[in-house]
GROMACS .gro file of N, CA, C and O in nm:
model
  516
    1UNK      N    1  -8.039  -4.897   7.946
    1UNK     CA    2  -7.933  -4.985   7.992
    1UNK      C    3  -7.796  -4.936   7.945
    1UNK      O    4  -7.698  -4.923   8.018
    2UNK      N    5  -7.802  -4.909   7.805
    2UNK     CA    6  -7.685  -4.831   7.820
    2UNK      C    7  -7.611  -4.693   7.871
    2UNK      O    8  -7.494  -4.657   7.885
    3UNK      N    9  -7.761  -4.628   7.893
    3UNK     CA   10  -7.704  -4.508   7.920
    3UNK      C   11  -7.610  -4.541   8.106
    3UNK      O   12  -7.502  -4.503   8.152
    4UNK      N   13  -7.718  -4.622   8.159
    4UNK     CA   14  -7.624  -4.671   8.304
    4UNK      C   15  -7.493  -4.743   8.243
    4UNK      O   16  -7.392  -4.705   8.303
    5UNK      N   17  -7.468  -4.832   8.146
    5UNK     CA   18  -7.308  -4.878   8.122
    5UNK      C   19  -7.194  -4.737   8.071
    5UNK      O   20  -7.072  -4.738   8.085
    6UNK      N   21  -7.265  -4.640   8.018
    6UNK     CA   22  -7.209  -4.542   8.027
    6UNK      C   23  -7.135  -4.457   8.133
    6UNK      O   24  -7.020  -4.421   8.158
    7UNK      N   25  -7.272  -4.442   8.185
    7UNK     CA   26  -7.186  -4.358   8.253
    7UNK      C   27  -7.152  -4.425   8.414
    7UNK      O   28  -7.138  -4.370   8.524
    8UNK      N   29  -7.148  -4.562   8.371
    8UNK     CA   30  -7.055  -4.632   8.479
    8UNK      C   31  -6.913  -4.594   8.443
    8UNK      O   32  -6.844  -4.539   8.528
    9UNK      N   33  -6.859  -4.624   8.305
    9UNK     CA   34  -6.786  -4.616   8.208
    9UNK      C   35  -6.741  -4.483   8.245
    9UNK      O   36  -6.618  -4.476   8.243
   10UNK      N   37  -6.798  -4.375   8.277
   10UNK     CA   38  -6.765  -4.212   8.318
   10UNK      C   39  -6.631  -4.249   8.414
   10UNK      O   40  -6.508  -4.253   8.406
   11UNK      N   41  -6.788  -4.283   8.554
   11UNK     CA   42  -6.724  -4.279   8.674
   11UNK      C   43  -6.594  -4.347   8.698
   11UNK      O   44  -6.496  -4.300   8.757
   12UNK      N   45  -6.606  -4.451   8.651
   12UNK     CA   46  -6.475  -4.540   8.667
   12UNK      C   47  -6.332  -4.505   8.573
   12UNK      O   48  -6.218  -4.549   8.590
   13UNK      N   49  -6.377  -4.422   8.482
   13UNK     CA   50  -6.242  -4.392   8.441
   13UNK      C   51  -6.251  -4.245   8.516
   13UNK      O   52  -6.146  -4.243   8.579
   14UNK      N   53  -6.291  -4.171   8.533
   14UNK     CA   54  -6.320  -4.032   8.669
   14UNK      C   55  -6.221  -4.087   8.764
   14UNK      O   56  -6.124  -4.015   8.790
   15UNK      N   57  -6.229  -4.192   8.816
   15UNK     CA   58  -6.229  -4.247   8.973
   15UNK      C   59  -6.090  -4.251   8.924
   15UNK      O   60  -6.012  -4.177   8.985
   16UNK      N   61  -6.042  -4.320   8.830
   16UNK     CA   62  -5.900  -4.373   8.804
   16UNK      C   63  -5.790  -4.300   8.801
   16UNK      O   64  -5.673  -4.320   8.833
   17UNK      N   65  -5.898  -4.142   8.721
   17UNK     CA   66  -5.800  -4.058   8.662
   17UNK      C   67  -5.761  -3.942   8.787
   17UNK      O   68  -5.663  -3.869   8.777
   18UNK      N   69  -5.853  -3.939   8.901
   18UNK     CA   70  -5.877  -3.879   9.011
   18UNK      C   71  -5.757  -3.943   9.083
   18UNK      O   72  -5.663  -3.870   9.114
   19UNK      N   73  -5.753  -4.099   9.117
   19UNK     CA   74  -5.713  -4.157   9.201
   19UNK      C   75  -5.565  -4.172   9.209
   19UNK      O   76  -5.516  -4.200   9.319
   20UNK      N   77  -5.464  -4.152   9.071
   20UNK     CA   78  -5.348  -4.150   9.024
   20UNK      C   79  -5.273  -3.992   9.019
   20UNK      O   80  -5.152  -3.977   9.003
   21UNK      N   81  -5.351  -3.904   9.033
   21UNK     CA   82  -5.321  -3.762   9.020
   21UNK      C   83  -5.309  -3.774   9.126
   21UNK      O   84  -5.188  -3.755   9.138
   22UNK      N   85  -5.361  -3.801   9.263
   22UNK     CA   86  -5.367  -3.771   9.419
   22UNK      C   87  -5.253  -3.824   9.485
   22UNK      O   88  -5.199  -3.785   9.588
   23UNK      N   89  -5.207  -3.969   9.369
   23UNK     CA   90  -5.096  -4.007   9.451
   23UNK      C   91  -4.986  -3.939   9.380
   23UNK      O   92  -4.874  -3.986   9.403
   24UNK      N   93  -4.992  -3.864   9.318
   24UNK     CA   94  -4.860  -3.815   9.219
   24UNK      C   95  -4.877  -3.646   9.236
   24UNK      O   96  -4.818  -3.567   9.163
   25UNK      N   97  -4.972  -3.605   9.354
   25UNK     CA   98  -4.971  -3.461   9.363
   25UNK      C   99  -5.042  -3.365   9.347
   25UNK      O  100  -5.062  -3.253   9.394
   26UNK      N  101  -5.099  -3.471   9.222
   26UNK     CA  102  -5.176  -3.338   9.071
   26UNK      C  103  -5.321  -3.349   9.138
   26UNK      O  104  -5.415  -3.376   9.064
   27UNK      N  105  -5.345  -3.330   9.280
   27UNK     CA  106  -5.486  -3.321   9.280
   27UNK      C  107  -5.492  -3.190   9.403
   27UNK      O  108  -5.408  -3.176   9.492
   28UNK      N  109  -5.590  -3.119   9.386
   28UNK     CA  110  -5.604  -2.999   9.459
   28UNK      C  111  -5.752  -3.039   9.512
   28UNK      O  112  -5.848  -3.051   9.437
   29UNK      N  113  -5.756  -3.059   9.658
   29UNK     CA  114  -5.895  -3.069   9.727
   29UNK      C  115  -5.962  -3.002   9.819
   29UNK      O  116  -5.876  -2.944   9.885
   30UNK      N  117  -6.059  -2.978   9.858
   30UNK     CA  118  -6.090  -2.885   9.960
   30UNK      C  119  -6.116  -2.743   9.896
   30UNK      O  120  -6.040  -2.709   9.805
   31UNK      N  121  -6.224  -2.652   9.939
   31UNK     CA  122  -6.272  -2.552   9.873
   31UNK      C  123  -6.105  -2.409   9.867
   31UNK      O  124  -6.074  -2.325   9.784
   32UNK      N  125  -6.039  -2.453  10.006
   32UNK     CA  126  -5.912  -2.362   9.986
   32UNK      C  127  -5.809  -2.328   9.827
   32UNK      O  128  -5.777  -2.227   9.763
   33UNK      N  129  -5.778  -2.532   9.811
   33UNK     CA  130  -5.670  -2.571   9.711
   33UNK      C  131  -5.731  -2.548   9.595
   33UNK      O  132  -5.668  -2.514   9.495
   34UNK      N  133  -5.869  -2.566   9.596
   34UNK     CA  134  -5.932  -2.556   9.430
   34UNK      C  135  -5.948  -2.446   9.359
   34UNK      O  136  -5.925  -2.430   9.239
   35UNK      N  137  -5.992  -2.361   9.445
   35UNK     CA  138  -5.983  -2.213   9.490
   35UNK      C  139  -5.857  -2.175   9.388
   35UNK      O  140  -5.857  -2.135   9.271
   36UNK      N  141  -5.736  -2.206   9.492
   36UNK     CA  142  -5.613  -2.162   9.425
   36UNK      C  143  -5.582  -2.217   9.253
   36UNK      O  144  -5.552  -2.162   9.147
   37UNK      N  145  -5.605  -2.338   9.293
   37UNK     CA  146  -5.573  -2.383   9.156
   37UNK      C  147  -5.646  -2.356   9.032
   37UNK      O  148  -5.622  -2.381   8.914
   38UNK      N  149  -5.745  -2.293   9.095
   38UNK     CA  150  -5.825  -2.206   8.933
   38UNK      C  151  -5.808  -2.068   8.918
   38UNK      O  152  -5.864  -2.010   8.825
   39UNK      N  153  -5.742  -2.012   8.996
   39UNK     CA  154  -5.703  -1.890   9.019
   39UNK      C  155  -5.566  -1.878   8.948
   39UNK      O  156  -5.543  -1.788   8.867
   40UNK      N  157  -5.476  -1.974   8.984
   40UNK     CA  158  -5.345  -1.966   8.897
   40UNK      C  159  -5.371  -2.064   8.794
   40UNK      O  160  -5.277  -2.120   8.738
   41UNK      N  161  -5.478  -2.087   8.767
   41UNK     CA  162  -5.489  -2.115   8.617
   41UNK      C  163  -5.419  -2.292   8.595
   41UNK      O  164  -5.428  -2.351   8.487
   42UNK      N  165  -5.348  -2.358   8.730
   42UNK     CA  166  -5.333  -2.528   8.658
   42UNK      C  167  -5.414  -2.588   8.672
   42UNK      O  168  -5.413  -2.662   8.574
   43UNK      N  169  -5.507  -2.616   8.739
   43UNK     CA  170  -5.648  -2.685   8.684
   43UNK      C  171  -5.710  -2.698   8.579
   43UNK      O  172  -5.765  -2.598   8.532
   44UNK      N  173  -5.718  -2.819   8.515
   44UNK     CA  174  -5.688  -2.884   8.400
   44UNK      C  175  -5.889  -2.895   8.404
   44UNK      O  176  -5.958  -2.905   8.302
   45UNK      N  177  -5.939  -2.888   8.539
   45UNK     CA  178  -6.055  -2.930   8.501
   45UNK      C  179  -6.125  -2.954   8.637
   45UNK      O  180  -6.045  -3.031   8.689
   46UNK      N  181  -6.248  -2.932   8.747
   46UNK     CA  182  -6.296  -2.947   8.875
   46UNK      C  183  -6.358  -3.070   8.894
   46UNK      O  184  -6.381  -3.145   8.799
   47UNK      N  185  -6.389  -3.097   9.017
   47UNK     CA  186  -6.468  -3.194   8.971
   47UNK      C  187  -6.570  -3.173   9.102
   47UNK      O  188  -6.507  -3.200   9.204
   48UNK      N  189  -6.708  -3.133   9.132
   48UNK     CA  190  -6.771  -3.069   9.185
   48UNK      C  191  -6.894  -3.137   9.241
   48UNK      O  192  -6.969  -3.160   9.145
   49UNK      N  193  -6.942  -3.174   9.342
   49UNK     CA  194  -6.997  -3.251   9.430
   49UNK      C  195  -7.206  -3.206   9.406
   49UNK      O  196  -7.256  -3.113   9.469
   50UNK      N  197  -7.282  -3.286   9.316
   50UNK     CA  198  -7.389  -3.170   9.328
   50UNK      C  199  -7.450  -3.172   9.473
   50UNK      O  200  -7.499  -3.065   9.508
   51UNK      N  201  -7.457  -3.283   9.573
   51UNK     CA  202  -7.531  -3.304   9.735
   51UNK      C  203  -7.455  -3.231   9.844
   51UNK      O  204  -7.457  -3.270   9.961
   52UNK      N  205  -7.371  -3.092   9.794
   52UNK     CA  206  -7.313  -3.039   9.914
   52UNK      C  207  -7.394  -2.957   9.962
   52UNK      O  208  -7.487  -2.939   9.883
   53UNK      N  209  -7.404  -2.897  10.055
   53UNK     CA  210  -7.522  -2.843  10.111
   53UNK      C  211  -7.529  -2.668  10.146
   53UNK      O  212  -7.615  -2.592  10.191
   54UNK      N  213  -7.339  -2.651  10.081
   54UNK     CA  214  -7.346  -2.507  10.141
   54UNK      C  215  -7.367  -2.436   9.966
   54UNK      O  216  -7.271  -2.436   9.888
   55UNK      N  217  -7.469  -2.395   9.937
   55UNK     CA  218  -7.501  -2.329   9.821
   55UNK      C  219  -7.380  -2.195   9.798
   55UNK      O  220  -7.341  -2.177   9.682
   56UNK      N  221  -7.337  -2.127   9.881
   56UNK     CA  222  -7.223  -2.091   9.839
   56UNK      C  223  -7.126  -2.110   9.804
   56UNK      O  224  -7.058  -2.036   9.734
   57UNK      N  225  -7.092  -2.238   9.858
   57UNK     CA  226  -6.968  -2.327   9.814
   57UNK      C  227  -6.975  -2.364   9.638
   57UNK      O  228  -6.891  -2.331   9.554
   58UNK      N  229  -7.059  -2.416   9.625
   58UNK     CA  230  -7.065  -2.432   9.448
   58UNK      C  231  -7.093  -2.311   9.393
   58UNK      O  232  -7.052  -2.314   9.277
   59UNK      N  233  -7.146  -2.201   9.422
   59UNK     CA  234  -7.169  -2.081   9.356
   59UNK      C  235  -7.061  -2.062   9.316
   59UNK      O  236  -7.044  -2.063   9.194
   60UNK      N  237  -6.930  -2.034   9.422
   60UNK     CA  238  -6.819  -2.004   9.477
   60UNK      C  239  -6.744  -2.083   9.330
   60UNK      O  240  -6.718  -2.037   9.219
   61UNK      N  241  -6.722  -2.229   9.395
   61UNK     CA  242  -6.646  -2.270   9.260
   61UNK      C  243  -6.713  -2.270   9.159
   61UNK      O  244  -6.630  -2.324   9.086
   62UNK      N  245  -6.850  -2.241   9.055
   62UNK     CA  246  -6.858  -2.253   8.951
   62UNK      C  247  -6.794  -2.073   8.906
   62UNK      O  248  -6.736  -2.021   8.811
   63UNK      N  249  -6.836  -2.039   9.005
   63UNK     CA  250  -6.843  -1.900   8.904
   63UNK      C  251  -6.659  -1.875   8.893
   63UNK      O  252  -6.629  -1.809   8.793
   64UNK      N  253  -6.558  -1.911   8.967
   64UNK     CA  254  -6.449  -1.892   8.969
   64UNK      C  255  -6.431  -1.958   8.853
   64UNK      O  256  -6.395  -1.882   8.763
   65UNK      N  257  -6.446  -2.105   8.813
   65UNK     CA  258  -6.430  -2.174   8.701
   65UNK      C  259  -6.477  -2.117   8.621
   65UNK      O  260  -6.408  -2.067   8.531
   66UNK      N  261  -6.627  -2.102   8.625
   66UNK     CA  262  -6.651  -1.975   8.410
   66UNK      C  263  -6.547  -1.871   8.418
   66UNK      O  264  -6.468  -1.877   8.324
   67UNK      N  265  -6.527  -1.776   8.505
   67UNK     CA  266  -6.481  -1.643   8.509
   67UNK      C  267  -6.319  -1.706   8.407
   67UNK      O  268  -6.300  -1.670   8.291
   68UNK      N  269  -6.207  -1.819   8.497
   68UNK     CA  270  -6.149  -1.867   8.427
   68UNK      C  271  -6.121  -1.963   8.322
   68UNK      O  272  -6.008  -1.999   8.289
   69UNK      N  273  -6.253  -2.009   8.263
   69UNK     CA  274  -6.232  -2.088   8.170
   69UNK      C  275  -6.232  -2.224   8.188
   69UNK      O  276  -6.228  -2.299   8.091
   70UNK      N  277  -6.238  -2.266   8.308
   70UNK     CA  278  -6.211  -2.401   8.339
   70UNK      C  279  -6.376  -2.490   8.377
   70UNK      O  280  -6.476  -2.455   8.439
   71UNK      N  281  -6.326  -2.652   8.285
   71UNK     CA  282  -6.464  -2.707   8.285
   71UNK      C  283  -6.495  -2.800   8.425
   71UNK      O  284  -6.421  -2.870   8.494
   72UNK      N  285  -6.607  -2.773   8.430
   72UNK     CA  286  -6.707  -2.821   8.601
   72UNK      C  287  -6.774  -2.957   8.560
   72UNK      O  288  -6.889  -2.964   8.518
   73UNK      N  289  -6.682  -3.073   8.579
   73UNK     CA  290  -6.740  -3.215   8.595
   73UNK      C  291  -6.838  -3.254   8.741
   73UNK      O  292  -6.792  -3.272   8.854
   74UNK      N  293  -6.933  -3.259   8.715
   74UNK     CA  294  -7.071  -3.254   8.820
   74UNK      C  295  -7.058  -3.431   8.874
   74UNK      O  296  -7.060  -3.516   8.785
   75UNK      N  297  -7.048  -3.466   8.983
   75UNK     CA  298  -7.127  -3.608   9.027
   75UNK      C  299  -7.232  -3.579   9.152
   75UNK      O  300  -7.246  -3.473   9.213
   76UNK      N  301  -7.285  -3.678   9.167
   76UNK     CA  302  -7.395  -3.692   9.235
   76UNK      C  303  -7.370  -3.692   9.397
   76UNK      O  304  -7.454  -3.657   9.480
   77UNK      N  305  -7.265  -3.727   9.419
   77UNK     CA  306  -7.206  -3.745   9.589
   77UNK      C  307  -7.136  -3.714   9.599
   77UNK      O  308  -7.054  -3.752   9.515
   78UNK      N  309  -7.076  -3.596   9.721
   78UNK     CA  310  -6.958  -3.572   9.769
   78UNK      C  311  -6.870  -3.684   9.835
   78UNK      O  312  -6.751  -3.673   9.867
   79UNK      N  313  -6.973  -3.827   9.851
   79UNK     CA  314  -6.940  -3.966   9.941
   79UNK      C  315  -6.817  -3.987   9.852
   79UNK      O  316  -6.697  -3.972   9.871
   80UNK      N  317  -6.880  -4.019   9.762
   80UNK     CA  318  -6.795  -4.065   9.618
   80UNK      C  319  -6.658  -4.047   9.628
   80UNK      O  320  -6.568  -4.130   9.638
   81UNK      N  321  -6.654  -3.834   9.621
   81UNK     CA  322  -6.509  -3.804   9.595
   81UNK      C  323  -6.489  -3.834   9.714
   81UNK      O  324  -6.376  -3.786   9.710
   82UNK      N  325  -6.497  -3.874   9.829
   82UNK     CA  326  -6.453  -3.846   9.998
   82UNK      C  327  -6.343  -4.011   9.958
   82UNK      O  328  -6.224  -4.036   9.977
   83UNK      N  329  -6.474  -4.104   9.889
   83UNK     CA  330  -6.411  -4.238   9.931
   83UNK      C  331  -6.284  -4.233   9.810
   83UNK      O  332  -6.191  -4.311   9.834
   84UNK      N  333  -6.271  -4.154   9.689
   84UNK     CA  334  -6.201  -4.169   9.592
   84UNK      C  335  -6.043  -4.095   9.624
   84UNK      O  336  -5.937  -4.098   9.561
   85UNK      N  337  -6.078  -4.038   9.733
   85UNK     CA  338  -5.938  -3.943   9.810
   85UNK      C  339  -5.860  -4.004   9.855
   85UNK      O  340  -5.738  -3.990   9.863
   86UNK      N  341  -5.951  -4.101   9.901
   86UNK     CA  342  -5.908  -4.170  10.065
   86UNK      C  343  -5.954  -4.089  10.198
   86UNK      O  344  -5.876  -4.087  10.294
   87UNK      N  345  -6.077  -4.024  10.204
   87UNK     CA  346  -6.067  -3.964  10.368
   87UNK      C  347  -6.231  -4.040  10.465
   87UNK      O  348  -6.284  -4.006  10.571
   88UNK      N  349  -6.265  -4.150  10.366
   88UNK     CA  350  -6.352  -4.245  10.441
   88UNK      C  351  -6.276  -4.337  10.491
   88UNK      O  352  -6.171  -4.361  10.433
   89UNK      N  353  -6.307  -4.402  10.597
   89UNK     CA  354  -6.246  -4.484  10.690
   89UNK      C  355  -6.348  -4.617  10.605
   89UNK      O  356  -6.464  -4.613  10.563
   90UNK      N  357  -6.255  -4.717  10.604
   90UNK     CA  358  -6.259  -4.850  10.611
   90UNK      C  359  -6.211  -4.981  10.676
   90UNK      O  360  -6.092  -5.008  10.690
   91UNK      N  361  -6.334  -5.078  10.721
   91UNK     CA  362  -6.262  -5.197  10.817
   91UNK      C  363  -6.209  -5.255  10.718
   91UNK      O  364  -6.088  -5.239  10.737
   92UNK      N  365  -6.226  -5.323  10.607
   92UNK     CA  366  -6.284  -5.408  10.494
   92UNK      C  367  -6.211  -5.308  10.386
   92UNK      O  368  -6.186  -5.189  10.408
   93UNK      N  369  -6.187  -5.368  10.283
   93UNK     CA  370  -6.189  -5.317  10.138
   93UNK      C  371  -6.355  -5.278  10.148
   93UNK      O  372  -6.373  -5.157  10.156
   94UNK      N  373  -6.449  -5.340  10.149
   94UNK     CA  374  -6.598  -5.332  10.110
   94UNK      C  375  -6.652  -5.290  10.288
   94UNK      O  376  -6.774  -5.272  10.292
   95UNK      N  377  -6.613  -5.281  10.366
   95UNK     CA  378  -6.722  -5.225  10.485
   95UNK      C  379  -6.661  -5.108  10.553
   95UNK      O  380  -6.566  -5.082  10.627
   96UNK      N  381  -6.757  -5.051  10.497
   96UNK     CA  382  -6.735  -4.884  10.538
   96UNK      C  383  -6.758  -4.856  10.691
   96UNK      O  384  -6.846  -4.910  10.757
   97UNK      N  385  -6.675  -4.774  10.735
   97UNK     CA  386  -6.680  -4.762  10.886
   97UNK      C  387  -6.765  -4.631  10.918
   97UNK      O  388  -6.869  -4.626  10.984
   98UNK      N  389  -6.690  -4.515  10.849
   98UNK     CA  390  -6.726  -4.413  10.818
   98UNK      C  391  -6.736  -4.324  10.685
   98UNK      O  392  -6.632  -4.335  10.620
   99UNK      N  393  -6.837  -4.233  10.621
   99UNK     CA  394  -6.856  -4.205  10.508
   99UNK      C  395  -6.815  -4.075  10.539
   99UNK      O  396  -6.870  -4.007  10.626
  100UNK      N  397  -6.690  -4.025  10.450
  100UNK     CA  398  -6.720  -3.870  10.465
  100UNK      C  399  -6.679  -3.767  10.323
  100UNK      O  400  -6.575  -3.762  10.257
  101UNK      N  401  -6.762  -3.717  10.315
  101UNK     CA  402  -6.769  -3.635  10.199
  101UNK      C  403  -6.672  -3.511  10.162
  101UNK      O  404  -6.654  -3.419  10.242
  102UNK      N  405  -6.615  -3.514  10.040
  102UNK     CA  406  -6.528  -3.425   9.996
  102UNK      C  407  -6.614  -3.348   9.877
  102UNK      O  408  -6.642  -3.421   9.782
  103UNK      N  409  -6.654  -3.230   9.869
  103UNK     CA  410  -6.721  -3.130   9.767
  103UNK      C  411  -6.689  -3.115   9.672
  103UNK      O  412  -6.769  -3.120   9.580
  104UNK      N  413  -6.565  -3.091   9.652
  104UNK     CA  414  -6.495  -3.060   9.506
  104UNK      C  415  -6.335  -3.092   9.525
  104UNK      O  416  -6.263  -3.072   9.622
  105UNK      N  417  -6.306  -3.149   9.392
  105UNK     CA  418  -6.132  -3.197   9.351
  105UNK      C  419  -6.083  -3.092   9.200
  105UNK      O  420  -6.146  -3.045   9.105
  106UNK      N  421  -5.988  -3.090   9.229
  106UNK     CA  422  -5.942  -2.971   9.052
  106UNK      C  423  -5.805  -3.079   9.049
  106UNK      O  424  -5.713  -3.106   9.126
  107UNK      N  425  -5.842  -3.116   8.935
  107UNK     CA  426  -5.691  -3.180   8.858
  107UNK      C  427  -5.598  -3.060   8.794
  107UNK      O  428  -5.627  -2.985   8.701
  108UNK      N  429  -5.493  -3.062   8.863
  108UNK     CA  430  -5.384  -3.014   8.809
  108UNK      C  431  -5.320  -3.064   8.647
  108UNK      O  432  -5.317  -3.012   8.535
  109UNK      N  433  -5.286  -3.161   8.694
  109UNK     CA  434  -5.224  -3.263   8.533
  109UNK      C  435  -5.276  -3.405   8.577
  109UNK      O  436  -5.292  -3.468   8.682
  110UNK      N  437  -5.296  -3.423   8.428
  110UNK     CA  438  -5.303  -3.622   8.424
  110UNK      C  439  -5.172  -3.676   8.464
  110UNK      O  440  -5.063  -3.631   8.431
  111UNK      N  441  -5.197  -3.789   8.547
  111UNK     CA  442  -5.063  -3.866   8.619
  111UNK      C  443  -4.956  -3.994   8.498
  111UNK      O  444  -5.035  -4.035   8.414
  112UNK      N  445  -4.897  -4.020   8.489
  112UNK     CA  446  -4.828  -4.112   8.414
  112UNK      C  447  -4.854  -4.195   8.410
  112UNK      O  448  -4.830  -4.279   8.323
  113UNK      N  449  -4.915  -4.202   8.503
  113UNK     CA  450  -5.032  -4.387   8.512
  113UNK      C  451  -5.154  -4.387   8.402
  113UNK      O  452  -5.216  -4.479   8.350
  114UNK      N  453  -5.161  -4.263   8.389
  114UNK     CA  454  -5.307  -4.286   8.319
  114UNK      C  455  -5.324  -4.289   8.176
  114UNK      O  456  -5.292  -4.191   8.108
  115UNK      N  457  -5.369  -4.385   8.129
  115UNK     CA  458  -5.375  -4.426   7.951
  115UNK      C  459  -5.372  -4.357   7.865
  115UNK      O  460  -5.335  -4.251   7.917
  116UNK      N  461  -5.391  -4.331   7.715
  116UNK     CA  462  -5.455  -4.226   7.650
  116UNK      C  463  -5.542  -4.242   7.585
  116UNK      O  464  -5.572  -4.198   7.474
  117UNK      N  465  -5.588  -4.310   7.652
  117UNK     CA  466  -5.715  -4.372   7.560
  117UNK      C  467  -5.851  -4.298   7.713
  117UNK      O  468  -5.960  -4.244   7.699
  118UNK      N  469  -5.789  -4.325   7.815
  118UNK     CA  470  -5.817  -4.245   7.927
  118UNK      C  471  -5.820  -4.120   7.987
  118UNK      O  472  -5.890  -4.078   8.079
  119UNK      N  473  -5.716  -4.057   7.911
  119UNK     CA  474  -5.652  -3.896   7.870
  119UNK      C  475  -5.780  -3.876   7.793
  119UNK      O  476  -5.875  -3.807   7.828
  120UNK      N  477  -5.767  -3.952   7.674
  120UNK     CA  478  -5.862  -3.870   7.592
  120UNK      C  479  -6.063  -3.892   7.616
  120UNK      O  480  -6.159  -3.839   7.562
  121UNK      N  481  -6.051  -3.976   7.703
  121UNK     CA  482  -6.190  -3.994   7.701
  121UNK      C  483  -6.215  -3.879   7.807
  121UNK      O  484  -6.323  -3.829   7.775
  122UNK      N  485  -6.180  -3.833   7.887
  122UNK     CA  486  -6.155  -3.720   7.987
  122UNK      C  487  -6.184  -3.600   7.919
  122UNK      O  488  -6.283  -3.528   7.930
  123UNK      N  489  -6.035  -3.582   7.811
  123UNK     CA  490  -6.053  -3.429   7.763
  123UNK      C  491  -6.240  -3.422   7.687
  123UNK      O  492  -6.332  -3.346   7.715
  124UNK      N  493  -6.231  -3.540   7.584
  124UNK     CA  494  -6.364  -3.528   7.495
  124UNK      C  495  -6.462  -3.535   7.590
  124UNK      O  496  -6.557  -3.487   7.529
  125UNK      N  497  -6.502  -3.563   7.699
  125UNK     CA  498  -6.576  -3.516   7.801
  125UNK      C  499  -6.599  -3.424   7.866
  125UNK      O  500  -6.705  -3.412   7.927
  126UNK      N  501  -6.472  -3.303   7.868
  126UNK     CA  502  -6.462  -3.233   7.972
  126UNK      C  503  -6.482  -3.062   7.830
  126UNK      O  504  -6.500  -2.943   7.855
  127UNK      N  505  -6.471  -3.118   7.725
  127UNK     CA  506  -6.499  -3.037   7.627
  127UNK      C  507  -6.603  -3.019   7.605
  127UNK      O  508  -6.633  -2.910   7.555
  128UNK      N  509  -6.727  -3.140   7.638
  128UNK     CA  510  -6.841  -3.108   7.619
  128UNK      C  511  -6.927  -3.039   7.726
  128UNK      O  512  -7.041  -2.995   7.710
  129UNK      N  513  -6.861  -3.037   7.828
  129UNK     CA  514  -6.902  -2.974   7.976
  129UNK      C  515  -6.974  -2.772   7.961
  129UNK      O  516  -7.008  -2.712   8.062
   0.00000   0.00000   0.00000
């Protein structure tokens, strides 16, 4: 039971810290932008879809991320990051019209919105990666 309040506890500060970078810039999406952003080195950290289906695509970004140093936060659905972007369609706050999946996000910088108590539960996470 706790390990599910946990890592609810993940996702939802993930989602937050995802969701405030995107409106402030600091988010690089799509296999192109992530690409770049681990290549010039501001990616602070990926965040990497494990249900995508093109096995090169994650080859692709993990091995770019070890080669540079940068840590690979794993979730379970690309749905997830799609709906955490904004590129799922909704009628409803809660009724989904359409689901569509985004593979991988690279944070540039944490946004000004986001806590440090939220900062830091991130980094001490992303250290243990």
């Amino acid at each position: 039971m706790a390990e599910v309040e946990q890592l609810s506890e993940e996702l939802t500060t993930l989602k937050r810290v995802v969701q405030t970078s995107l409106h402030r810039g600091l988010l690089a999406k799509g296999v192109h932008e992530v690409c770049k952003a681990i290549e010039s080195k501001q990616a602070k950290f990926v965040v990497l879809a494990d249900d995508c289906t093109e096995d090169t695509y994650k080859k692709l970004i993990v091995a770019l991320a070890k080669q540079f140093q940068i840590p690979v936060w794993r979730v379970e659905k690309g749905a997830l990051l799609g709906e955490w972007i904004g590129i799922s369609k909704f009628l409803t706050k809660t009724k989904k019209i359409k689901s569509r999946k985004c593979s991988s996000v690279a944070l540039k910088d944490f946004a000004i919105e986001v806590s440090e108590n939220e900062k830091l539960f991130v980094e001490n996470k992303i250290k243990g990666l």
